[in-house]
Coordinates of C-alpha atoms in Angstrom, one line a residue:
Chain A
M1482 CA 17.5 4.1 -26.6
Q1483 CA 14.6 1.7 -26.6
G1484 CA 11.5 3.4 -25.2
A1485 CA 10.3 6.9 -25.1
G1486 CA 8.7 7.0 -21.7
V1487 CA 10.2 9.2 -19.0
A1488 CA 13.2 7.0 -18.4
G1489 CA 14.1 6.7 -22.1
L1490 CA 13.8 10.4 -22.8
A1491 CA 15.8 11.3 -19.6
V1492 CA 18.7 9.0 -20.5
A1493 CA 18.6 10.4 -24.1
H1494 CA 18.9 13.8 -22.7
E1495 CA 21.8 12.9 -20.3
L1496 CA 23.7 11.2 -23.1
A1497 CA 23.1 13.8 -25.8
S1498 CA 23.9 16.7 -23.5
R1499 CA 27.2 15.0 -22.7
G1500 CA 28.1 14.7 -26.4
A1501 CA 26.8 11.2 -27.3
R1502 CA 25.0 10.6 -30.6
V1503 CA 21.6 9.2 -29.6
T1504 CA 18.7 7.5 -31.5
V1505 CA 15.4 6.9 -29.7
L1506 CA 13.6 3.8 -30.9
N1507 CA 10.1 4.3 -29.9
P1508 CA 8.4 0.9 -29.8
A1509 CA 5.2 2.4 -30.9
K1510 CA 4.0 2.5 -27.3
G1511 CA 3.5 6.2 -27.6
N1512 CA 0.8 7.3 -25.2
Q1513 CA 0.8 3.8 -23.6
A1514 CA 3.9 4.5 -21.5
A1515 CA 3.2 4.3 -17.8
S1516 CA 4.6 7.9 -17.5
W1517 CA 1.8 9.2 -19.7
F1518 CA -0.6 8.4 -16.8
A1519 CA 1.7 9.8 -14.1
G1520 CA 0.8 12.4 -11.6
G1521 CA 4.0 14.4 -12.2
M1522 CA 4.6 15.0 -8.5
L1523 CA 8.2 15.6 -7.6
A1524 CA 7.5 14.7 -4.0
P1525 CA 10.3 12.7 -2.4
Y1526 CA 9.2 13.5 1.1
C1527 CA 5.6 12.5 0.7
E1528 CA 6.5 9.4 -1.1
R1529 CA 8.3 8.1 1.9
E1530 CA 4.9 7.5 3.5
S1531 CA 4.7 4.3 1.4
A1532 CA 8.2 4.0 -0.1
E1533 CA 11.7 3.1 1.1
Q1534 CA 14.2 5.8 2.3
A1535 CA 16.2 5.4 -0.9
V1536 CA 13.4 7.1 -2.9
V1537 CA 13.8 10.2 -0.8
A1538 CA 17.5 10.3 -1.5
L1539 CA 17.3 9.5 -5.2
G1540 CA 14.5 12.0 -5.7
Q1541 CA 16.2 15.0 -4.1
R1542 CA 17.5 16.6 -7.3
A1543 CA 14.6 15.7 -9.6
A1544 CA 12.9 19.1 -9.5
G1545 CA 16.2 20.9 -10.2
W1546 CA 16.9 18.5 -13.1
W1547 CA 13.6 19.0 -14.7
E1548 CA 13.8 22.8 -14.3
A1549 CA 17.3 22.8 -15.9
V1550 CA 16.2 20.6 -18.8
L1551 CA 12.8 22.2 -19.4
P1552 CA 12.9 25.7 -18.0
G1553 CA 9.6 26.8 -16.7
S1554 CA 8.2 23.3 -16.5
V1555 CA 8.5 22.9 -12.7
I1556 CA 6.0 24.5 -10.3
R1557 CA 7.6 24.8 -6.8
N1558 CA 4.5 25.3 -4.7
G1559 CA 5.0 22.3 -2.4
T1560 CA 2.5 19.6 -1.5
L1561 CA -0.5 19.9 0.8
V1562 CA -1.6 16.8 2.7
L1563 CA -5.0 17.0 4.2
A1564 CA -7.5 14.9 6.0
P1565 CA -11.2 15.3 6.6
A1566 CA -12.0 16.1 10.3
R1567 CA -12.9 12.5 10.9
D1568 CA -9.6 11.1 9.7
V1569 CA -7.4 13.8 11.2
K1570 CA -5.4 11.1 13.1
E1571 CA -4.3 9.8 9.7
L1572 CA -2.2 13.0 9.4
E1573 CA -0.3 12.0 12.5
R1574 CA 0.5 8.7 11.0
F1575 CA 1.5 10.3 7.7
G1576 CA 3.7 12.7 9.6
S1577 CA 5.3 10.1 11.7
R1578 CA 6.5 8.3 8.5
T1579 CA 7.7 11.4 6.6
S1580 CA 9.9 14.4 7.1
G1581 CA 10.3 17.8 5.5
F1582 CA 6.9 19.2 6.4
E1583 CA 5.3 21.7 8.7
W1584 CA 1.9 21.4 10.3
T1585 CA -0.7 23.9 9.0
D1586 CA -4.0 25.0 10.5
G1587 CA -7.2 26.1 8.8
D1588 CA -6.0 29.7 8.3
S1589 CA -2.7 28.8 6.6
I1590 CA -4.5 26.2 4.4
A1591 CA -6.8 29.0 3.3
V1592 CA -3.8 31.2 2.4
L1593 CA -2.2 28.4 0.4
E1594 CA -5.4 27.2 -1.3
P1595 CA -8.1 29.9 -1.0
D1596 CA -10.7 27.6 -2.5
L1597 CA -10.2 25.1 0.3
A1598 CA -10.9 27.8 3.0
G1599 CA -13.0 26.5 5.8
R1600 CA -12.9 22.9 4.7
F1601 CA -9.9 21.5 6.6
R1602 CA -8.6 22.3 10.0
K1603 CA -5.3 20.6 9.9
G1604 CA -2.8 19.6 7.3
L1605 CA 0.9 18.9 6.5
F1606 CA 2.7 21.3 4.1
F1607 CA 5.7 19.9 2.3
R1608 CA 7.2 23.3 1.2
E1609 CA 10.2 21.9 -0.7
E1610 CA 8.2 19.7 -3.1
A1611 CA 7.2 20.5 -6.7
H1612 CA 5.2 19.2 -9.6
L1613 CA 5.1 19.3 -13.3
D1614 CA 2.7 18.3 -16.1
P1615 CA 4.0 14.9 -17.1
R1616 CA 2.5 14.9 -20.6
R1617 CA 3.7 18.3 -21.5
A1618 CA 7.1 17.4 -20.1
L1619 CA 7.3 14.2 -22.2
I1620 CA 6.3 16.1 -25.4
D1621 CA 8.6 19.0 -24.7
L1622 CA 11.5 16.8 -23.8
A1623 CA 11.1 14.8 -27.0
T1624 CA 10.8 18.1 -29.0
S1625 CA 13.9 19.5 -27.4
L1626 CA 15.9 16.3 -28.0
A1627 CA 14.9 16.3 -31.6
S1628 CA 16.0 19.8 -32.1
A1629 CA 19.3 19.0 -30.4
G1630 CA 19.9 16.3 -33.1
V1631 CA 18.6 13.2 -31.4
A1632 CA 17.0 10.9 -34.0
F1633 CA 13.6 9.3 -33.4
E1634 CA 12.9 6.0 -35.2
N1635 CA 9.7 3.9 -35.1
D1636 CA 11.2 0.5 -35.6
P1637 CA 11.9 -0.8 -32.1
A1638 CA 14.1 -3.6 -33.2
A1639 CA 16.6 -1.6 -35.3
T1640 CA 19.3 -1.8 -32.8
A1641 CA 22.1 -2.9 -35.1
G1642 CA 25.1 -0.6 -35.6
F1643 CA 25.0 1.1 -32.2
D1644 CA 27.7 1.0 -29.6
W1645 CA 25.3 0.8 -26.8
T1646 CA 21.6 -0.1 -26.4
V1647 CA 19.7 1.3 -23.5
Q1648 CA 16.4 -0.4 -22.7
C1649 CA 13.8 1.7 -21.1
T1650 CA 10.8 -0.3 -22.1
G1651 CA 8.9 -0.5 -18.8
Y1652 CA 6.8 -3.4 -17.7
S1653 CA 7.0 -6.7 -19.6
P1654 CA 5.3 -9.9 -18.5
D1655 CA 8.3 -11.8 -19.9
N1656 CA 10.6 -10.3 -17.3
A1657 CA 10.4 -12.8 -14.4
D1658 CA 12.1 -10.4 -11.9
M1659 CA 9.4 -7.8 -12.4
R1660 CA 5.8 -7.3 -11.7
G1661 CA 3.2 -4.9 -13.0
V1662 CA 1.2 -2.7 -10.6
R1663 CA -1.9 -1.3 -12.0
G1664 CA -2.7 2.3 -11.6
E1665 CA -6.0 4.0 -12.5
M1666 CA -6.5 7.7 -12.9
L1667 CA -9.0 10.3 -14.0
I1668 CA -8.7 13.7 -15.6
L1669 CA -11.4 16.1 -14.6
R1670 CA -12.2 19.6 -15.7
T1671 CA -14.0 22.3 -13.7
R1672 CA -13.7 26.1 -13.5
D1673 CA -15.3 26.1 -10.1
I1674 CA -12.2 25.5 -8.2
S1675 CA -8.5 26.1 -8.7
L1676 CA -5.5 24.7 -6.8
S1677 CA -1.9 25.8 -6.8
R1678 CA -0.3 22.6 -5.8
P1679 CA -0.9 18.8 -5.5
V1680 CA -3.2 18.0 -2.7
R1681 CA -3.1 14.6 -1.1
L1682 CA -6.1 13.4 0.8
V1683 CA -5.1 10.9 3.4
H1684 CA -7.7 8.2 4.1
P1685 CA -7.3 5.0 6.0
R1686 CA -8.0 2.9 2.9
I1687 CA -8.1 5.1 -0.2
P1688 CA -5.3 7.7 -0.3
V1689 CA -5.8 9.9 -3.3
Y1690 CA -4.1 12.9 -4.8
V1691 CA -5.4 15.7 -7.0
V1692 CA -2.9 17.5 -9.1
P1693 CA -3.8 20.7 -10.8
R1694 CA -2.9 21.1 -14.5
T1695 CA -3.5 23.8 -17.0
D1696 CA -6.9 24.7 -18.6
H1697 CA -8.8 24.0 -15.4
T1698 CA -8.0 20.3 -15.5
F1699 CA -7.1 18.1 -12.6
M1700 CA -5.5 14.7 -12.5
V1701 CA -7.0 12.5 -9.8
G1702 CA -5.0 9.3 -9.0
A1703 CA -4.1 6.7 -8.5
T1704 CA -5.0 3.2 -7.5
M1705 CA -2.3 0.7 -6.6
I1706 CA -3.4 -2.8 -7.6
E1707 CA -1.2 -5.9 -7.7
S1708 CA -2.2 -6.8 -11.3
D1709 CA -0.9 -6.2 -14.8
W1710 CA -4.3 -6.2 -16.3
Q1711 CA -4.5 -3.2 -18.6
G1712 CA -8.3 -3.1 -19.1
P1713 CA -10.4 -0.1 -18.4
I1714 CA -10.9 1.5 -15.0
T1715 CA -13.3 -0.4 -12.7
A1716 CA -16.4 1.2 -11.3
R1717 CA -15.2 0.8 -7.8
S1718 CA -11.9 2.5 -8.5
M1719 CA -13.6 5.4 -10.3
M1720 CA -16.1 5.7 -7.5
E1721 CA -13.3 5.9 -4.9
L1722 CA -11.3 8.5 -6.9
L1723 CA -14.3 10.6 -7.5
N1724 CA -15.4 10.3 -3.9
A1725 CA -12.1 11.5 -2.7
A1726 CA -12.1 14.4 -5.1
Y1727 CA -15.6 15.3 -4.0
S1728 CA -14.6 15.2 -0.4
L1729 CA -11.7 17.6 -1.1
H1730 CA -14.2 20.0 -2.6
P1731 CA -17.8 19.4 -3.7
A1732 CA -17.2 21.5 -6.8
F1733 CA -15.5 18.4 -8.2
G1734 CA -19.0 16.9 -8.3
E1735 CA -19.9 19.1 -11.2
A1736 CA -16.6 18.5 -13.0
E1737 CA -16.5 16.9 -16.5
I1738 CA -14.7 13.6 -16.7
L1739 CA -12.4 14.2 -19.6
E1740 CA -10.5 10.9 -19.4
T1741 CA -10.0 7.8 -17.5
G1742 CA -6.6 6.1 -17.8
V1743 CA -4.8 2.9 -16.8
G1744 CA -1.1 2.5 -16.6
I1745 CA 1.0 -0.5 -15.6
R1746 CA 3.8 0.5 -13.3
P1747 CA 7.0 -1.6 -13.7
A1748 CA 8.3 -2.7 -10.4
Y1749 CA 10.9 -5.0 -8.9
N1750 CA 10.2 -6.7 -5.7
D1751 CA 11.7 -4.0 -3.5
N1752 CA 9.8 -1.3 -5.5
L1753 CA 13.2 0.4 -6.3
P1754 CA 14.5 1.1 -9.7
R1755 CA 17.6 -0.6 -11.2
V1756 CA 20.2 0.2 -13.8
I1757 CA 21.5 -3.1 -15.0
R1758 CA 24.3 -3.7 -17.4
M1759 CA 24.7 -6.8 -19.7
G1760 CA 27.6 -6.2 -22.0
N1761 CA 26.8 -3.2 -24.1
I1762 CA 23.1 -3.3 -23.2
I1763 CA 21.9 -1.3 -20.2
S1764 CA 18.5 -1.6 -18.8
I1765 CA 16.7 1.0 -16.7
N1766 CA 13.5 -0.3 -15.2
G1767 CA 11.4 -0.6 -12.1
L1768 CA 10.6 3.0 -11.7
Y1769 CA 7.3 1.9 -10.2
R1770 CA 5.3 5.0 -9.1
H1771 CA 8.2 7.3 -9.2
G1772 CA 9.0 7.8 -12.9
F1773 CA 9.4 11.6 -13.0
L1774 CA 10.9 11.6 -9.5
L1775 CA 13.6 9.0 -10.1
A1776 CA 14.3 9.1 -13.9
P1777 CA 16.8 11.9 -13.5
A1778 CA 18.9 10.0 -11.0
M1779 CA 18.7 6.7 -13.0
A1780 CA 19.5 8.5 -16.3
A1781 CA 22.6 10.0 -14.7
Q1782 CA 23.7 6.6 -13.5
A1783 CA 23.3 5.0 -16.9
A1784 CA 25.0 7.9 -18.7
D1785 CA 27.9 7.7 -16.2
L1786 CA 28.3 4.0 -17.0
I1787 CA 28.5 4.5 -20.7
L1788 CA 30.5 7.7 -20.8
K1789 CA 33.1 6.5 -18.2
E1790 CA 33.8 3.5 -20.4
R1791 CA 34.0 5.6 -23.5
S1792 CA 36.5 8.1 -22.0
A1793 CA 38.5 5.1 -20.7
R1794 CA 38.6 3.7 -24.2
H1795 CA 39.8 6.9 -25.8
Chain B
M1442 CA 0.7 -26.4 18.7
L1443 CA -1.9 -24.1 17.2
K1444 CA -4.7 -26.2 15.8
L1445 CA -6.7 -24.7 12.9
Y1446 CA -9.2 -27.2 11.7
D1447 CA -7.0 -30.2 10.8
T1448 CA -3.7 -28.3 10.5
E1449 CA -1.3 -27.9 13.4
L1450 CA 1.2 -25.1 13.4
M1451 CA 4.1 -23.9 15.5
S1452 CA 3.6 -20.2 15.1
R1453 CA 0.8 -18.3 16.8
L1454 CA 1.2 -15.2 14.7
L1455 CA -0.7 -14.7 11.4
L1456 CA 0.3 -11.9 9.1
G1457 CA -1.6 -9.9 6.5
T1458 CA 0.2 -9.0 3.3
A1459 CA -1.2 -5.6 2.4
Q1460 CA 0.3 -2.1 2.7
Y1461 CA 4.0 -3.0 2.9
P1462 CA 6.4 -0.6 1.3
S1463 CA 7.4 -3.4 -1.1
P1464 CA 6.9 -7.1 -1.7
A1465 CA 10.6 -7.5 -0.7
T1466 CA 10.0 -5.9 2.7
L1467 CA 6.9 -8.1 3.1
M1468 CA 8.9 -11.2 2.4
D1469 CA 11.5 -10.2 4.9
A1470 CA 8.9 -9.4 7.5
I1471 CA 7.2 -12.7 7.0
K1472 CA 10.5 -14.5 7.5
A1473 CA 11.4 -12.4 10.6
S1474 CA 8.0 -13.1 12.2
G1475 CA 8.3 -16.9 11.8
T1476 CA 4.7 -17.0 10.8
K1477 CA 3.3 -20.0 9.1
I1478 CA 0.1 -18.4 7.8
V1479 CA -0.3 -15.3 5.7
T1480 CA -3.6 -13.8 4.7
V1481 CA -4.2 -12.4 1.3
S1482 CA -7.0 -10.3 -0.1
L1483 CA -8.4 -11.7 -3.3
R1484 CA -11.0 -9.2 -4.4
R1485 CA -9.0 -6.1 -5.3
E1486 CA -6.1 -7.9 -6.9
M1487 CA -8.3 -9.9 -9.2
A1488 CA -8.8 -7.0 -11.6
G1489 CA -10.0 -8.2 -14.9
G1490 CA -10.3 -11.7 -13.6
K1491 CA -6.5 -11.9 -13.7
S1492 CA -4.6 -12.2 -10.5
G1493 CA -1.4 -10.3 -9.8
D1494 CA 0.7 -13.2 -10.8
G1495 CA 4.0 -11.6 -9.8
F1496 CA 2.7 -11.0 -6.3
W1497 CA 1.0 -14.4 -5.8
S1498 CA 4.1 -16.3 -7.0
L1499 CA 6.2 -14.5 -4.4
I1500 CA 3.7 -15.4 -1.7
R1501 CA 3.6 -19.0 -2.8
S1502 CA 7.4 -19.2 -2.9
L1503 CA 7.4 -18.7 0.9
G1504 CA 5.9 -22.0 1.5
T1505 CA 3.6 -20.8 4.2
H1506 CA -0.1 -21.6 4.5
V1507 CA -2.3 -19.0 2.7
L1508 CA -5.5 -17.9 4.3
P1509 CA -7.5 -16.0 1.7
N1510 CA -9.9 -13.5 3.0
T1511 CA -13.1 -11.9 1.7
A1512 CA -12.1 -8.3 2.6
G1513 CA -14.2 -5.7 0.9
C1514 CA -17.3 -7.9 0.7
H1515 CA -20.5 -6.3 1.9
S1516 CA -23.0 -9.2 1.4
V1517 CA -23.4 -12.9 1.8
K1518 CA -23.5 -13.4 -1.9
E1519 CA -20.3 -11.5 -2.6
A1520 CA -18.5 -13.2 0.2
V1521 CA -19.5 -16.7 -0.9
L1522 CA -18.5 -15.9 -4.5
T1523 CA -15.1 -14.6 -3.3
A1524 CA -14.6 -17.6 -1.2
Q1525 CA -15.2 -19.9 -4.1
M1526 CA -12.8 -17.9 -6.3
A1527 CA -10.2 -18.1 -3.5
R1528 CA -10.6 -21.9 -3.3
D1529 CA -9.8 -22.1 -7.1
V1530 CA -6.9 -19.7 -7.0
F1531 CA -5.2 -21.0 -3.9
G1532 CA -6.4 -24.5 -3.7
T1533 CA -7.4 -24.3 -0.1
D1534 CA -10.7 -24.8 1.8
W1535 CA -9.6 -22.2 4.3
I1536 CA -11.4 -18.8 4.1
K1537 CA -11.2 -15.9 6.4
L1538 CA -14.7 -14.6 6.2
E1539 CA -15.1 -10.9 6.4
I1540 CA -18.4 -9.1 5.7
I1541 CA -18.2 -5.5 6.3
G1542 CA -21.3 -3.8 7.7
N1543 CA -20.0 -0.3 8.0
H1544 CA -17.7 1.4 5.6
D1545 CA -16.1 3.7 8.1
T1546 CA -15.5 1.4 11.1
L1547 CA -15.2 -1.8 9.0
Q1548 CA -17.4 -3.4 11.6
P1549 CA -18.5 -6.8 10.6
D1550 CA -22.1 -7.3 9.7
V1551 CA -22.6 -10.2 12.1
F1552 CA -26.0 -11.2 10.7
A1553 CA -24.6 -11.7 7.2
L1554 CA -21.5 -13.3 8.7
V1555 CA -23.4 -16.0 10.4
E1556 CA -25.4 -16.7 7.3
A1557 CA -22.4 -16.8 5.0
A1558 CA -20.5 -19.0 7.6
R1559 CA -23.3 -21.5 7.4
V1560 CA -23.4 -21.5 3.6
L1561 CA -19.7 -21.9 3.3
S1562 CA -19.3 -24.5 6.0
E1563 CA -22.0 -26.6 4.3
D1564 CA -20.0 -26.2 1.1
G1565 CA -17.0 -27.8 2.8
F1566 CA -15.1 -24.6 3.6
N1567 CA -13.1 -24.2 6.8
V1568 CA -14.4 -20.8 7.9
F1569 CA -12.3 -18.4 9.9
P1570 CA -15.0 -15.7 10.7
Y1571 CA -13.8 -12.2 11.5
T1572 CA -16.3 -11.2 14.2
T1573 CA -16.9 -8.8 17.1
D1574 CA -16.4 -9.8 20.7
D1575 CA -20.1 -10.6 21.1
L1576 CA -20.7 -13.8 22.9
I1577 CA -24.0 -14.7 21.2
V1578 CA -22.6 -14.1 17.7
A1579 CA -19.7 -16.3 18.6
E1580 CA -22.2 -19.0 19.7
R1581 CA -24.1 -18.7 16.4
L1582 CA -20.9 -18.9 14.4
L1583 CA -20.0 -22.1 16.2
D1584 CA -23.5 -23.5 15.5
A1585 CA -23.0 -22.5 11.8
G1586 CA -20.1 -24.9 11.6
C1587 CA -17.0 -22.7 12.5
K1588 CA -14.3 -24.3 14.5
V1589 CA -12.2 -21.2 14.8
L1590 CA -13.3 -17.7 15.8
M1591 CA -11.5 -14.4 15.0
P1592 CA -12.8 -11.7 17.3
W1593 CA -11.6 -8.2 16.9
C1594 CA -10.1 -6.3 19.8
A1595 CA -10.6 -2.9 18.1
P1596 CA -11.5 -1.7 14.6
I1597 CA -9.3 -2.9 11.7
G1598 CA -6.2 -0.8 11.3
S1599 CA -7.0 1.3 14.3
A1600 CA -3.9 0.3 16.4
L1601 CA -6.1 1.0 19.5
G1602 CA -5.3 -2.3 21.1
P1603 CA -7.8 -4.3 23.2
L1604 CA -10.7 -2.0 24.0
N1605 CA -12.9 -4.3 25.9
L1606 CA -10.9 -6.7 28.0
H1607 CA -14.0 -7.9 29.8
A1608 CA -15.5 -9.0 26.6
L1609 CA -12.4 -10.8 25.5
R1610 CA -12.1 -12.6 28.9
S1611 CA -15.6 -13.6 28.7
L1612 CA -15.3 -15.0 25.2
R1613 CA -12.3 -17.0 26.4
A1614 CA -14.1 -18.2 29.5
H1615 CA -17.2 -19.3 27.6
F1616 CA -15.4 -21.1 24.8
P1617 CA -12.3 -22.6 26.5
D1618 CA -11.9 -25.2 23.8
V1619 CA -12.5 -23.2 20.7
T1620 CA -9.4 -21.9 18.8
M1621 CA -9.6 -18.1 18.9
I1622 CA -7.4 -15.7 17.0
V1623 CA -7.6 -12.1 17.9
D1624 CA -7.8 -10.3 14.6
A1625 CA -7.6 -6.6 14.0
G1626 CA -6.9 -3.5 16.0
L1627 CA -3.6 -4.4 17.5
G1628 CA -1.1 -1.5 17.4
R1629 CA 2.0 -2.5 19.4
P1630 CA 3.6 -5.6 20.8
S1631 CA 2.3 -4.9 24.3
H1632 CA -1.2 -5.3 22.9
A1633 CA -0.3 -8.7 21.6
V1634 CA 1.2 -9.7 25.0
T1635 CA -2.0 -8.5 26.7
V1636 CA -4.3 -10.5 24.4
M1637 CA -2.1 -13.7 24.6
E1638 CA -2.0 -13.4 28.4
L1639 CA -5.8 -13.7 28.3
G1640 CA -5.3 -17.1 26.9
F1641 CA -6.1 -16.5 23.2
D1642 CA -4.6 -18.9 20.8
A1643 CA -3.0 -16.6 18.2
I1644 CA -3.2 -13.1 16.8
L1645 CA -3.5 -11.8 13.3
L1646 CA -1.7 -8.5 12.3
N1647 CA -1.3 -6.4 9.3
T1648 CA -1.1 -2.7 9.6
A1649 CA 0.8 -2.6 12.8
V1650 CA 3.7 -4.4 11.0
A1651 CA 3.3 -3.1 7.5
K1652 CA 3.1 0.6 8.4
A1653 CA 5.8 0.4 11.1
G1654 CA 9.0 2.5 10.4
D1655 CA 10.9 -0.8 10.1
P1656 CA 8.4 -3.5 9.3
V1657 CA 10.9 -6.3 9.6
A1658 CA 12.0 -5.4 13.1
M1659 CA 8.4 -4.9 14.1
A1660 CA 7.5 -8.3 12.8
R1661 CA 10.2 -9.8 15.0
A1662 CA 9.0 -7.7 18.0
F1663 CA 5.5 -9.0 17.6
A1664 CA 6.6 -12.6 17.3
T1665 CA 8.5 -12.2 20.6
A1666 CA 5.5 -10.6 22.2
V1667 CA 3.1 -13.3 21.1
D1668 CA 5.5 -15.9 22.5
A1669 CA 5.9 -14.1 25.8
G1670 CA 2.2 -13.7 26.3
Y1671 CA 1.4 -17.3 25.4
T1672 CA 4.2 -18.7 27.6
A1673 CA 3.1 -16.4 30.5
F1674 CA -0.5 -17.6 30.3
H1675 CA 0.5 -21.2 30.5
A1676 CA 3.1 -20.5 33.2
G1677 CA 0.3 -19.2 35.5
M1678 CA 0.6 -15.6 36.3
L1679 CA 0.5 -14.1 39.8
E1680 CA -2.8 -12.4 40.7
P1681 CA -2.2 -8.8 41.9
R1682 CA -2.7 -8.0 45.6
D1683 CA -3.0 -4.7 47.5
V1684 CA -0.2 -4.9 50.0
A1685 CA 3.5 -5.3 49.5
V1686 CA 5.0 -8.6 50.5
P1687 CA 8.8 -8.9 50.6
S1688 CA 10.1 -11.8 48.7
T1689 CA 12.9 -12.3 51.2
P1690 CA 11.5 -13.1 54.7
V1691 CA 12.2 -10.3 57.2
I1692 CA 13.1 -12.0 60.5
G1693 CA 13.4 -10.3 63.8
R1694 CA 11.1 -7.4 63.1
A1695 CA 7.6 -6.6 64.2
V1696 CA 5.6 -7.8 61.3
F1697 CA 2.1 -6.6 62.3
T1698 CA 1.8 -2.9 62.4

């Protein structure tokens, strides 16, 4: 396994749990993997707002997969999609492009998220959706793989002597079929507000989500910029993200900014992931903004390919 | 033929390239629309002074004309700088000049627009100004050197369709020989038909196609609508009247009642 981002670890798990002997070669990317900067939303229905239908289908079983692999990691509280009074029409647009939601009014929003009481009159509630803490999931999955006998090596090139190589190395400017889509995010901390589920704030130009994490922290993301530049977050992006968080609740104005992050999402031109086989090399790439949502389905496909062949050979 | 500065084109539909579900869908929509001009926003995608190479090379591979815009600019200086960058990146003198005066309505700042249009025209640019439907502003833009005007019919991305038909008619009547592209605010193909029936030369769309359930089918629908409206305008449409008149003569009956 080349790569220890969400795709690499998910395939390692699929293969190891089905009896294969797996070594993960971590190309020293560590916390550079795009998945380190992910929101961790398991939100196939909401994603349809900007993604193809295939994402909804492929993402259906993601929450179940993560819960089975890392018990207790998945929070099934749904997703709340809100708009300020002025942009309430945006909710209708959002709703017309998605399914799996119910309309909520101010009272039900207050029941779901007491700290947002009185701030929003209308919203969409995607009851079936879930989220997890992506960093904790990456660390816990690596730990659980290691204790299940999966080896971790630091030399990314040491692929000699293996039956199969699975490449999960994310965006590379050398791959002409692929492009990088820059995403910028923030981590804020405040004790003044708590949320139980990801909240998406629809805005005609700057759609933003706030995902609650432990220790009073919140991930605010994420921009979508057609560029593979990995430099620091721009002032404008930061301003937009903060502005959105502030309009969700003014308490975010007093939050500490713990971190700003930039990840480069690997994407094919149709923004859909691919499992590609070349001899005994399998590549899983193009998970775009759907790493945690689509990695389980892609990992299963790759593992099926390998294990089917192995059982045919025996 | 649609004449834009010195370029003549078959298609009367211009497409924006933002907000599509994926570049692949964008490419299919562009092909389905038959458009020969796509607009691209430079500012945002130039993060770190580096363009989104993957995205640009896709756009270039289509072989359409590229009309870079100055979306997101709020001042003359910003817009002029962005236009100069666009000239370098895309090797074109065309620039769709957008200077936003209000963040919420994305209403153009027409004062800055006229000023920037003058600066850019003097610098050799072919300016396509995104403006309101105001006659006097249109006149000033023409004075500033613009040969094409791009009036809105409603705020950007609103999908409201033509809000002020009188103003659009009046623009067309006052500047019968100026190429005018209705830019922004169209939501559905019937809006495009309406605008083209008024005698406008072309329309520019983005959100209405990009955010449609099926962007490729919608691109085709708009192309058909633009064609229908344009053909109808030149075919000479019947003016409405208040009484019914049978198209088949009725002989042998009392006609006057």
